[in-house]
Amino acid sequence: MIKNIKDSLSAKLCLITAFLLLFMGLAVYGLLAWSMPRTYANELNGALERRTQALISQLARSTPEESAGPFERFLQNDDIVRLELSDESGSPVPLPSRRPENTREESTTDDYGLVMEAVAETADGDTAPLLSASYPFSFAGDDTRYILTVYGTAAQLAQLRQTFVQIFPILLLACVLTSLAVSWLYSFLITRPLLSLCRIARQMSEMELSWPLKGGRTDELGILEQSLHTMSERLSATLCELQSANERLAEDIRSERAREQARSDFFSAASHELKMPVTIIRGQLEGMLLRIGVYKDRD
């Protein structure tokens, strides 16, 4: 299987694209999982800051006896967990209240009369993170500086993080399927013209120079296909001319061989015709020289 993948451009391109898309999807998910809780925590801090500043403004215009109402209305907010009031030395100061102690089921009162709520919990029973901030202020007509510490719940932040954890398997499966589908489509669209060019190059290597030009593409691959088609046409014309020249050369060679054969036949015949009288004359001259037979009286 690994060899098939190495030998296939489509498979390699599909796998590389799938890995890149999956990595990008997981990177985006990780960035969102990291940034959204921080951004939401900043929003919660900002909301707590605005509410507390509004409370501080009301307390600055109220006497300690008149501040029970703003404190109680502030505590009615669902995202407020606890309030702590202290003086500049850090000693706890009882919060003003118009209600009897322990009237709220979820609230308790300590020795100093501080109003406290139970620690906020999420729907699954997990302890939610808390937001806290301290604000100095003074009551109207009182120069004493107090420090108000506000604790707000961030249950939505815990739910947001839990949601990211819960959707991770579904998101991972969706990323894998989407990456495979998109990478297959991408590799198919990219490698299809390349496979066509590979087939054309193989045909040209086998001297099959006649193939139809599909055309329709104006990009670099289309220009390459047009160039290969033009080159095959010119190569085909050149081969035709070369074949014609070879045929003419073969015909000239045959003609030259025929002339050579005729020349050889002529010299053979001429040589044969000349040898007979020369042989007769030679025999007569030898008889005269040797005084044989009728040539004894040669003088």
PDB file of C-alpha atoms in Angstrom:
ATOM      1  CA  MET A   1       0.000   0.000   0.000  1.00  0.00           C
ATOM      2  CA  ILE A   2       2.852   2.387   0.833  1.00  0.00           C
ATOM      3  CA  LYS A   3       4.437   1.659  -2.549  1.00  0.00           C
ATOM      4  CA  ASN A   4       1.126   2.399  -4.281  1.00  0.00           C
ATOM      5  CA  ILE A   5       0.929   5.714  -2.437  1.00  0.00           C
ATOM      6  CA  LYS A   6       4.510   6.589  -3.391  1.00  0.00           C
ATOM      7  CA  ASP A   7       3.797   5.746  -7.033  1.00  0.00           C
ATOM      8  CA  SER A   8       0.574   7.771  -7.151  1.00  0.00           C
ATOM      9  CA  LEU A   9       0.651  11.549  -7.334  1.00  0.00           C
ATOM     10  CA  SER A  10      -3.072  11.736  -6.547  1.00  0.00           C
ATOM     11  CA  ALA A  11      -2.701   9.693  -3.348  1.00  0.00           C
ATOM     12  CA  LYS A  12       0.265  11.727  -2.114  1.00  0.00           C
ATOM     13  CA  LEU A  13      -1.442  15.025  -2.886  1.00  0.00           C
ATOM     14  CA  CYS A  14      -4.666  13.823  -1.226  1.00  0.00           C
ATOM     15  CA  LEU A  15      -2.910  12.730   1.966  1.00  0.00           C
ATOM     16  CA  ILE A  16      -0.771  15.864   2.229  1.00  0.00           C
ATOM     17  CA  THR A  17      -3.789  18.107   1.689  1.00  0.00           C
ATOM     18  CA  ALA A  18      -5.849  16.133   4.220  1.00  0.00           C
ATOM     19  CA  PHE A  19      -3.109  16.426   6.851  1.00  0.00           C
ATOM     20  CA  LEU A  20      -2.739  20.150   6.231  1.00  0.00           C
ATOM     21  CA  LEU A  21      -6.484  20.778   6.441  1.00  0.00           C
ATOM     22  CA  LEU A  22      -6.789  18.648   9.586  1.00  0.00           C
ATOM     23  CA  PHE A  23      -3.875  20.472  11.186  1.00  0.00           C
ATOM     24  CA  MET A  24      -5.361  23.854  10.288  1.00  0.00           C
ATOM     25  CA  GLY A  25      -8.772  22.818  11.644  1.00  0.00           C
ATOM     26  CA  LEU A  26      -7.292  21.617  14.930  1.00  0.00           C
ATOM     27  CA  ALA A  27      -5.141  24.746  15.139  1.00  0.00           C
ATOM     28  CA  VAL A  28      -8.211  26.962  14.690  1.00  0.00           C
ATOM     29  CA  TYR A  29     -10.098  24.915  17.286  1.00  0.00           C
ATOM     30  CA  GLY A  30      -7.214  25.206  19.749  1.00  0.00           C
ATOM     31  CA  LEU A  31      -6.994  28.956  19.149  1.00  0.00           C
ATOM     32  CA  LEU A  32     -10.727  29.366  19.766  1.00  0.00           C
ATOM     33  CA  ALA A  33     -10.627  27.133  22.841  1.00  0.00           C
ATOM     34  CA  TRP A  34      -7.782  29.247  24.221  1.00  0.00           C
ATOM     35  CA  SER A  35      -8.966  32.720  23.234  1.00  0.00           C
ATOM     36  CA  MET A  36     -12.754  32.557  23.718  1.00  0.00           C
ATOM     37  CA  PRO A  37     -12.695  31.758  27.466  1.00  0.00           C
ATOM     38  CA  ARG A  38     -10.154  34.535  27.977  1.00  0.00           C
ATOM     39  CA  THR A  39     -12.235  36.965  25.951  1.00  0.00           C
ATOM     40  CA  TYR A  40     -15.404  35.926  27.760  1.00  0.00           C
ATOM     41  CA  ALA A  41     -13.623  36.231  31.118  1.00  0.00           C
ATOM     42  CA  ASN A  42     -12.647  39.778  30.161  1.00  0.00           C
ATOM     43  CA  GLU A  43     -16.267  40.489  29.273  1.00  0.00           C
ATOM     44  CA  LEU A  44     -17.425  39.100  32.627  1.00  0.00           C
ATOM     45  CA  ASN A  45     -14.807  41.166  34.419  1.00  0.00           C
ATOM     46  CA  GLY A  46     -15.965  44.211  32.518  1.00  0.00           C
ATOM     47  CA  ALA A  47     -19.603  43.563  33.425  1.00  0.00           C
ATOM     48  CA  LEU A  48     -18.672  43.032  37.085  1.00  0.00           C
ATOM     49  CA  GLU A  49     -16.615  46.222  36.970  1.00  0.00           C
ATOM     50  CA  ARG A  50     -19.522  48.245  35.569  1.00  0.00           C
ATOM     51  CA  ARG A  51     -22.015  46.901  38.112  1.00  0.00           C
ATOM     52  CA  THR A  52     -19.640  47.459  40.996  1.00  0.00           C
ATOM     53  CA  GLN A  53     -18.836  50.992  39.863  1.00  0.00           C
ATOM     54  CA  ALA A  54     -22.558  51.703  39.740  1.00  0.00           C
ATOM     55  CA  LEU A  55     -22.874  50.351  43.288  1.00  0.00           C
ATOM     56  CA  ILE A  56     -19.910  52.449  44.449  1.00  0.00           C
ATOM     57  CA  SER A  57     -21.534  55.535  42.950  1.00  0.00           C
ATOM     58  CA  GLN A  58     -24.748  54.799  44.857  1.00  0.00           C
ATOM     59  CA  LEU A  59     -22.850  54.153  48.110  1.00  0.00           C
ATOM     60  CA  ALA A  60     -20.933  57.436  47.720  1.00  0.00           C
ATOM     61  CA  ARG A  61     -24.303  59.230  47.730  1.00  0.00           C
ATOM     62  CA  SER A  62     -25.757  57.194  50.617  1.00  0.00           C
ATOM     63  CA  THR A  63     -25.146  57.036  54.336  1.00  0.00           C
ATOM     64  CA  PRO A  64     -24.266  53.697  55.955  1.00  0.00           C
ATOM     65  CA  GLU A  65     -27.893  53.325  57.095  1.00  0.00           C
ATOM     66  CA  GLU A  66     -29.212  54.053  53.578  1.00  0.00           C
ATOM     67  CA  SER A  67     -26.785  51.637  51.879  1.00  0.00           C
ATOM     68  CA  ALA A  68     -28.675  48.462  52.870  1.00  0.00           C
ATOM     69  CA  GLY A  69     -30.956  48.726  49.856  1.00  0.00           C
ATOM     70  CA  PRO A  70     -28.200  49.034  47.213  1.00  0.00           C
ATOM     71  CA  PHE A  71     -26.264  46.188  48.841  1.00  0.00           C
ATOM     72  CA  GLU A  72     -29.288  43.875  48.819  1.00  0.00           C
ATOM     73  CA  ARG A  73     -30.237  44.760  45.252  1.00  0.00           C
ATOM     74  CA  PHE A  74     -26.634  44.162  44.199  1.00  0.00           C
ATOM     75  CA  LEU A  75     -26.633  40.740  45.858  1.00  0.00           C
ATOM     76  CA  GLN A  76     -29.776  39.763  43.954  1.00  0.00           C
ATOM     77  CA  ASN A  77     -27.722  39.484  40.764  1.00  0.00           C
ATOM     78  CA  ASP A  78     -27.204  35.839  39.913  1.00  0.00           C
ATOM     79  CA  ASP A  79     -23.558  36.301  39.021  1.00  0.00           C
ATOM     80  CA  ILE A  80     -22.641  37.849  42.406  1.00  0.00           C
ATOM     81  CA  VAL A  81     -21.400  35.269  44.894  1.00  0.00           C
ATOM     82  CA  ARG A  82     -20.137  37.236  47.884  1.00  0.00           C
ATOM     83  CA  LEU A  83     -19.478  40.733  49.165  1.00  0.00           C
ATOM     84  CA  GLU A  84     -16.881  41.620  51.778  1.00  0.00           C
ATOM     85  CA  LEU A  85     -16.579  45.031  53.418  1.00  0.00           C
ATOM     86  CA  SER A  86     -13.514  46.066  55.399  1.00  0.00           C
ATOM     87  CA  ASP A  87     -11.860  49.205  56.642  1.00  0.00           C
ATOM     88  CA  GLU A  88      -8.451  50.528  55.622  1.00  0.00           C
ATOM     89  CA  SER A  89      -6.728  48.307  58.171  1.00  0.00           C
ATOM     90  CA  GLY A  90      -8.346  45.187  56.701  1.00  0.00           C
ATOM     91  CA  SER A  91     -10.716  44.547  59.607  1.00  0.00           C
ATOM     92  CA  PRO A  92     -14.082  43.149  58.513  1.00  0.00           C
ATOM     93  CA  VAL A  93     -17.060  45.491  58.701  1.00  0.00           C
ATOM     94  CA  PRO A  94     -20.653  44.171  58.794  1.00  0.00           C
ATOM     95  CA  LEU A  95     -22.638  44.798  55.666  1.00  0.00           C
ATOM     96  CA  PRO A  96     -25.778  46.861  56.256  1.00  0.00           C
ATOM     97  CA  SER A  97     -28.957  44.804  55.842  1.00  0.00           C
ATOM     98  CA  ARG A  98     -32.657  45.466  56.276  1.00  0.00           C
ATOM     99  CA  ARG A  99     -33.531  41.777  56.621  1.00  0.00           C
ATOM    100  CA  PRO A 100     -33.149  39.430  59.536  1.00  0.00           C
ATOM    101  CA  GLU A 101     -30.133  37.194  59.483  1.00  0.00           C
ATOM    102  CA  ASN A 102     -30.267  33.767  57.786  1.00  0.00           C
ATOM    103  CA  THR A 103     -33.441  34.636  55.818  1.00  0.00           C
ATOM    104  CA  ARG A 104     -31.972  33.272  52.576  1.00  0.00           C
ATOM    105  CA  GLU A 105     -31.573  29.537  52.394  1.00  0.00           C
ATOM    106  CA  GLU A 106     -28.397  29.730  50.395  1.00  0.00           C
ATOM    107  CA  SER A 107     -26.844  32.510  52.516  1.00  0.00           C
ATOM    108  CA  THR A 108     -25.000  32.453  55.838  1.00  0.00           C
ATOM    109  CA  THR A 109     -23.969  35.237  58.249  1.00  0.00           C
ATOM    110  CA  ASP A 110     -20.641  35.170  60.047  1.00  0.00           C
ATOM    111  CA  ASP A 111     -19.713  36.769  63.382  1.00  0.00           C
ATOM    112  CA  TYR A 112     -19.274  40.143  61.730  1.00  0.00           C
ATOM    113  CA  GLY A 113     -22.584  40.109  59.882  1.00  0.00           C
ATOM    114  CA  LEU A 114     -20.977  39.591  56.433  1.00  0.00           C
ATOM    115  CA  VAL A 115     -23.503  38.360  53.901  1.00  0.00           C
ATOM    116  CA  MET A 116     -22.126  35.298  52.062  1.00  0.00           C
ATOM    117  CA  GLU A 117     -23.606  32.971  49.488  1.00  0.00           C
ATOM    118  CA  ALA A 118     -22.631  29.366  48.855  1.00  0.00           C
ATOM    119  CA  VAL A 119     -19.870  28.846  46.322  1.00  0.00           C
ATOM    120  CA  ALA A 120     -21.394  28.826  42.849  1.00  0.00           C
ATOM    121  CA  GLU A 121     -21.652  25.455  41.125  1.00  0.00           C
ATOM    122  CA  THR A 122     -22.276  24.482  37.549  1.00  0.00           C
ATOM    123  CA  ALA A 123     -25.152  22.288  36.412  1.00  0.00           C
ATOM    124  CA  ASP A 124     -22.911  19.221  36.688  1.00  0.00           C
ATOM    125  CA  GLY A 125     -21.908  20.027  40.265  1.00  0.00           C
ATOM    126  CA  ASP A 126     -18.428  21.292  39.397  1.00  0.00           C
ATOM    127  CA  THR A 127     -17.158  24.363  41.230  1.00  0.00           C
ATOM    128  CA  ALA A 128     -17.264  27.370  38.945  1.00  0.00           C
ATOM    129  CA  PRO A 129     -14.354  29.814  38.788  1.00  0.00           C
ATOM    130  CA  LEU A 130     -14.754  33.076  40.703  1.00  0.00           C
ATOM    131  CA  LEU A 131     -14.024  36.659  39.704  1.00  0.00           C
ATOM    132  CA  SER A 132     -12.969  39.102  42.386  1.00  0.00           C
ATOM    133  CA  ALA A 133     -12.080  42.774  42.631  1.00  0.00           C
ATOM    134  CA  SER A 134     -11.584  45.283  45.439  1.00  0.00           C
ATOM    135  CA  TYR A 135     -12.812  48.896  45.354  1.00  0.00           C
ATOM    136  CA  PRO A 136     -12.103  51.693  47.879  1.00  0.00           C
ATOM    137  CA  PHE A 137     -14.974  54.110  48.635  1.00  0.00           C
ATOM    138  CA  SER A 138     -16.492  56.320  51.333  1.00  0.00           C
ATOM    139  CA  PHE A 139     -20.094  56.751  52.417  1.00  0.00           C
ATOM    140  CA  ALA A 140     -21.776  60.134  52.125  1.00  0.00           C
ATOM    141  CA  GLY A 141     -20.910  62.341  55.074  1.00  0.00           C
ATOM    142  CA  ASP A 142     -18.249  59.913  56.293  1.00  0.00           C
ATOM    143  CA  ASP A 143     -14.546  60.374  55.635  1.00  0.00           C
ATOM    144  CA  THR A 144     -13.733  56.782  56.612  1.00  0.00           C
ATOM    145  CA  ARG A 145     -12.321  54.789  53.733  1.00  0.00           C
ATOM    146  CA  TYR A 146     -13.778  51.350  53.176  1.00  0.00           C
ATOM    147  CA  ILE A 147     -12.754  48.571  50.837  1.00  0.00           C
ATOM    148  CA  LEU A 148     -15.469  46.578  49.097  1.00  0.00           C
ATOM    149  CA  THR A 149     -14.436  43.185  47.715  1.00  0.00           C
ATOM    150  CA  VAL A 150     -16.794  41.656  45.182  1.00  0.00           C
ATOM    151  CA  TYR A 151     -16.764  37.981  44.200  1.00  0.00           C
ATOM    152  CA  GLY A 152     -18.610  37.089  41.028  1.00  0.00           C
ATOM    153  CA  THR A 153     -19.259  33.687  39.573  1.00  0.00           C
ATOM    154  CA  ALA A 154     -18.027  32.686  36.144  1.00  0.00           C
ATOM    155  CA  ALA A 155     -20.249  29.659  35.701  1.00  0.00           C
ATOM    156  CA  GLN A 156     -20.748  30.570  32.032  1.00  0.00           C
ATOM    157  CA  LEU A 157     -17.000  30.424  31.596  1.00  0.00           C
ATOM    158  CA  ALA A 158     -16.865  26.903  33.011  1.00  0.00           C
ATOM    159  CA  GLN A 159     -19.775  25.889  30.805  1.00  0.00           C
ATOM    160  CA  LEU A 160     -17.985  27.352  27.794  1.00  0.00           C
ATOM    161  CA  ARG A 161     -14.854  25.348  28.521  1.00  0.00           C
ATOM    162  CA  GLN A 162     -16.906  22.211  29.135  1.00  0.00           C
ATOM    163  CA  THR A 163     -18.691  22.790  25.821  1.00  0.00           C
ATOM    164  CA  PHE A 164     -15.370  22.949  23.999  1.00  0.00           C
ATOM    165  CA  VAL A 165     -14.349  19.649  25.586  1.00  0.00           C
ATOM    166  CA  GLN A 166     -17.658  17.994  24.706  1.00  0.00           C
ATOM    167  CA  ILE A 167     -17.707  19.055  21.069  1.00  0.00           C
ATOM    168  CA  PHE A 168     -14.073  18.084  20.454  1.00  0.00           C
ATOM    169  CA  PRO A 169     -14.791  14.447  19.320  1.00  0.00           C
ATOM    170  CA  ILE A 170     -17.591  15.607  17.011  1.00  0.00           C
ATOM    171  CA  LEU A 171     -15.473  18.433  15.667  1.00  0.00           C
ATOM    172  CA  LEU A 172     -12.509  16.075  15.176  1.00  0.00           C
ATOM    173  CA  LEU A 173     -14.661  13.623  13.204  1.00  0.00           C
ATOM    174  CA  ALA A 174     -16.105  16.465  11.125  1.00  0.00           C
ATOM    175  CA  CYS A 175     -12.597  17.828  10.454  1.00  0.00           C
ATOM    176  CA  VAL A 176     -11.319  14.395   9.384  1.00  0.00           C
ATOM    177  CA  LEU A 177     -14.267  13.736   7.030  1.00  0.00           C
ATOM    178  CA  THR A 178     -14.198  17.249   5.610  1.00  0.00           C
ATOM    179  CA  SER A 179     -10.424  17.132   5.133  1.00  0.00           C
ATOM    180  CA  LEU A 180     -10.619  13.814   3.292  1.00  0.00           C
ATOM    181  CA  ALA A 181     -13.484  14.964   1.060  1.00  0.00           C
ATOM    182  CA  VAL A 182     -11.932  18.336   0.232  1.00  0.00           C
ATOM    183  CA  SER A 183      -8.453  16.857  -0.285  1.00  0.00           C
ATOM    184  CA  TRP A 184      -9.825  14.158  -2.616  1.00  0.00           C
ATOM    185  CA  LEU A 185     -11.709  16.748  -4.674  1.00  0.00           C
ATOM    186  CA  TYR A 186      -8.677  19.029  -4.711  1.00  0.00           C
ATOM    187  CA  SER A 187      -6.298  16.263  -5.746  1.00  0.00           C
ATOM    188  CA  PHE A 188      -8.741  15.086  -8.426  1.00  0.00           C
ATOM    189  CA  LEU A 189      -9.042  18.561  -9.932  1.00  0.00           C
ATOM    190  CA  ILE A 190      -5.284  19.146  -9.826  1.00  0.00           C
ATOM    191  CA  THR A 191      -4.018  15.747 -10.951  1.00  0.00           C
ATOM    192  CA  ARG A 192      -6.574  15.054 -13.686  1.00  0.00           C
ATOM    193  CA  PRO A 193      -4.884  17.368 -16.249  1.00  0.00           C
ATOM    194  CA  LEU A 194      -1.472  16.127 -15.072  1.00  0.00           C
ATOM    195  CA  LEU A 195      -2.525  12.516 -15.651  1.00  0.00           C
ATOM    196  CA  SER A 196      -3.772  13.527 -19.089  1.00  0.00           C
ATOM    197  CA  LEU A 197      -0.404  15.122 -19.863  1.00  0.00           C
ATOM    198  CA  CYS A 198       1.363  12.005 -18.552  1.00  0.00           C
ATOM    199  CA  ARG A 199      -0.712   9.848 -20.903  1.00  0.00           C
ATOM    200  CA  ILE A 200       0.115  12.168 -23.810  1.00  0.00           C
ATOM    201  CA  ALA A 201       3.838  12.021 -22.973  1.00  0.00           C
ATOM    202  CA  ARG A 202       3.688   8.213 -22.851  1.00  0.00           C
ATOM    203  CA  GLN A 203       2.009   8.130 -26.273  1.00  0.00           C
ATOM    204  CA  MET A 204       4.660  10.459 -27.659  1.00  0.00           C
ATOM    205  CA  SER A 205       7.424   8.236 -26.260  1.00  0.00           C
ATOM    206  CA  GLU A 206       5.814   5.349 -28.134  1.00  0.00           C
ATOM    207  CA  MET A 207       5.770   7.489 -31.321  1.00  0.00           C
ATOM    208  CA  GLU A 208       1.968   7.837 -31.244  1.00  0.00           C
ATOM    209  CA  LEU A 209       1.842  11.425 -32.385  1.00  0.00           C
ATOM    210  CA  SER A 210      -1.793  11.641 -33.439  1.00  0.00           C
ATOM    211  CA  TRP A 211      -4.097  12.445 -30.524  1.00  0.00           C
ATOM    212  CA  PRO A 212      -6.988  14.906 -30.197  1.00  0.00           C
ATOM    213  CA  LEU A 213      -6.531  18.193 -28.387  1.00  0.00           C
ATOM    214  CA  LYS A 214      -9.332  18.726 -25.864  1.00  0.00           C
ATOM    215  CA  GLY A 215      -8.463  22.352 -25.158  1.00  0.00           C
ATOM    216  CA  GLY A 216     -10.695  24.521 -23.016  1.00  0.00           C
ATOM    217  CA  ARG A 217      -7.989  25.368 -20.476  1.00  0.00           C
ATOM    218  CA  THR A 218      -6.220  28.711 -20.553  1.00  0.00           C
ATOM    219  CA  ASP A 219      -3.934  28.229 -17.555  1.00  0.00           C
ATOM    220  CA  GLU A 220      -0.365  26.912 -17.508  1.00  0.00           C
ATOM    221  CA  LEU A 221      -1.500  23.306 -17.886  1.00  0.00           C
ATOM    222  CA  GLY A 222      -3.585  24.238 -20.912  1.00  0.00           C
ATOM    223  CA  ILE A 223      -0.609  26.042 -22.438  1.00  0.00           C
ATOM    224  CA  LEU A 224       1.552  22.968 -21.767  1.00  0.00           C
ATOM    225  CA  GLU A 225      -0.987  20.680 -23.432  1.00  0.00           C
ATOM    226  CA  GLN A 226      -1.202  23.028 -26.452  1.00  0.00           C
ATOM    227  CA  SER A 227       2.603  23.100 -26.668  1.00  0.00           C
ATOM    228  CA  LEU A 228       2.792  19.303 -26.566  1.00  0.00           C
ATOM    229  CA  HIS A 229       0.156  19.087 -29.293  1.00  0.00           C
ATOM    230  CA  THR A 230       2.053  21.587 -31.458  1.00  0.00           C
ATOM    231  CA  MET A 231       5.317  19.756 -30.844  1.00  0.00           C
ATOM    232  CA  SER A 232       3.720  16.418 -31.769  1.00  0.00           C
ATOM    233  CA  GLU A 233       2.339  17.885 -35.002  1.00  0.00           C
ATOM    234  CA  ARG A 234       5.725  19.323 -35.964  1.00  0.00           C
ATOM    235  CA  LEU A 235       7.465  16.110 -34.982  1.00  0.00           C
ATOM    236  CA  SER A 236       4.979  14.122 -37.032  1.00  0.00           C
ATOM    237  CA  ALA A 237       5.575  16.385 -40.055  1.00  0.00           C
ATOM    238  CA  THR A 238       9.347  16.105 -39.565  1.00  0.00           C
ATOM    239  CA  LEU A 239       9.121  12.327 -39.345  1.00  0.00           C
ATOM    240  CA  CYS A 240       7.032  12.251 -42.535  1.00  0.00           C
ATOM    241  CA  GLU A 241       9.657  14.354 -44.323  1.00  0.00           C
ATOM    242  CA  LEU A 242      12.405  12.147 -42.954  1.00  0.00           C
ATOM    243  CA  GLN A 243      10.568   9.038 -44.082  1.00  0.00           C
ATOM    244  CA  SER A 244      10.164  10.507 -47.567  1.00  0.00           C
ATOM    245  CA  ALA A 245      13.849  11.396 -47.650  1.00  0.00           C
ATOM    246  CA  ASN A 246      14.717   7.863 -46.516  1.00  0.00           C
ATOM    247  CA  GLU A 247      12.554   6.415 -49.260  1.00  0.00           C
ATOM    248  CA  ARG A 248      14.260   8.623 -51.845  1.00  0.00           C
ATOM    249  CA  LEU A 249      17.644   7.630 -50.480  1.00  0.00           C
ATOM    250  CA  ALA A 250      16.675   3.961 -50.613  1.00  0.00           C
ATOM    251  CA  GLU A 251      15.543   4.433 -54.217  1.00  0.00           C
ATOM    252  CA  ASP A 252      18.850   6.153 -55.085  1.00  0.00           C
ATOM    253  CA  ILE A 253      20.744   3.314 -53.408  1.00  0.00           C
ATOM    254  CA  ARG A 254      18.791   0.748 -55.419  1.00  0.00           C
ATOM    255  CA  SER A 255      19.460   2.684 -58.629  1.00  0.00           C
ATOM    256  CA  GLU A 256      23.158   2.948 -57.857  1.00  0.00           C
ATOM    257  CA  ARG A 257      23.324  -0.755 -57.106  1.00  0.00           C
ATOM    258  CA  ALA A 258      21.567  -1.496 -60.396  1.00  0.00           C
ATOM    259  CA  ARG A 259      24.062   0.698 -62.274  1.00  0.00           C
ATOM    260  CA  GLU A 260      26.921  -0.975 -60.453  1.00  0.00           C
ATOM    261  CA  GLN A 261      25.541  -4.371 -61.383  1.00  0.00           C
ATOM    262  CA  ALA A 262      25.148  -3.325 -65.010  1.00  0.00           C
ATOM    263  CA  ARG A 263      28.711  -2.006 -65.012  1.00  0.00           C
ATOM    264  CA  SER A 264      29.955  -5.264 -63.534  1.00  0.00           C
ATOM    265  CA  ASP A 265      27.999  -7.295 -66.053  1.00  0.00           C
ATOM    266  CA  PHE A 266      29.379  -5.188 -68.918  1.00  0.00           C
ATOM    267  CA  PHE A 267      32.984  -5.648 -67.840  1.00  0.00           C
ATOM    268  CA  SER A 268      32.425  -9.367 -67.337  1.00  0.00           C
ATOM    269  CA  ALA A 269      30.988  -9.753 -70.811  1.00  0.00           C
ATOM    270  CA  ALA A 270      33.655  -7.535 -72.390  1.00  0.00           C
ATOM    271  CA  SER A 271      36.366  -9.421 -70.607  1.00  0.00           C
ATOM    272  CA  HIS A 272      34.960 -12.725 -71.793  1.00  0.00           C
ATOM    273  CA  GLU A 273      34.697 -11.518 -75.392  1.00  0.00           C
ATOM    274  CA  LEU A 274      38.244 -10.167 -75.420  1.00  0.00           C
ATOM    275  CA  LYS A 275      39.843 -13.242 -73.885  1.00  0.00           C
ATOM    276  CA  MET A 276      38.938 -15.595 -76.750  1.00  0.00           C
ATOM    277  CA  PRO A 277      40.854 -13.862 -79.643  1.00  0.00           C
ATOM    278  CA  VAL A 278      43.715 -12.963 -77.303  1.00  0.00           C
ATOM    279  CA  THR A 279      43.989 -16.618 -76.255  1.00  0.00           C
ATOM    280  CA  ILE A 280      44.036 -17.750 -79.918  1.00  0.00           C
ATOM    281  CA  ILE A 281      46.706 -15.216 -80.857  1.00  0.00           C
ATOM    282  CA  ARG A 282      48.743 -16.140 -77.802  1.00  0.00           C
ATOM    283  CA  GLY A 283      48.630 -19.853 -78.730  1.00  0.00           C
ATOM    284  CA  GLN A 284      49.787 -19.109 -82.244  1.00  0.00           C
ATOM    285  CA  LEU A 285      52.657 -16.916 -81.009  1.00  0.00           C
ATOM    286  CA  GLU A 286      53.773 -19.577 -78.535  1.00  0.00           C
ATOM    287  CA  GLY A 287      53.742 -22.204 -81.318  1.00  0.00           C
ATOM    288  CA  MET A 288      55.880 -19.921 -83.468  1.00  0.00           C
ATOM    289  CA  LEU A 289      58.304 -19.258 -80.655  1.00  0.00           C
ATOM    290  CA  LEU A 290      58.602 -22.937 -79.781  1.00  0.00           C
ATOM    291  CA  ARG A 291      58.579 -24.128 -83.451  1.00  0.00           C
ATOM    292  CA  ILE A 292      55.730 -26.515 -82.847  1.00  0.00           C
ATOM    293  CA  GLY A 293      53.731 -28.159 -85.614  1.00  0.00           C
ATOM    294  CA  VAL A 294      52.969 -26.023 -88.537  1.00  0.00           C
ATOM    295  CA  TYR A 295      55.062 -23.258 -86.998  1.00  0.00           C
ATOM    296  CA  LYS A 296      58.381 -25.051 -87.407  1.00  0.00           C
ATOM    297  CA  ASP A 297      59.233 -23.000 -90.427  1.00  0.00           C
ATOM    298  CA  ARG A 298      58.436 -19.786 -88.664  1.00  0.00           C
ATOM    299  CA  ASP A 299      60.908 -17.688 -90.580  1.00  0.00           C
TER     300      ASP A 299
END
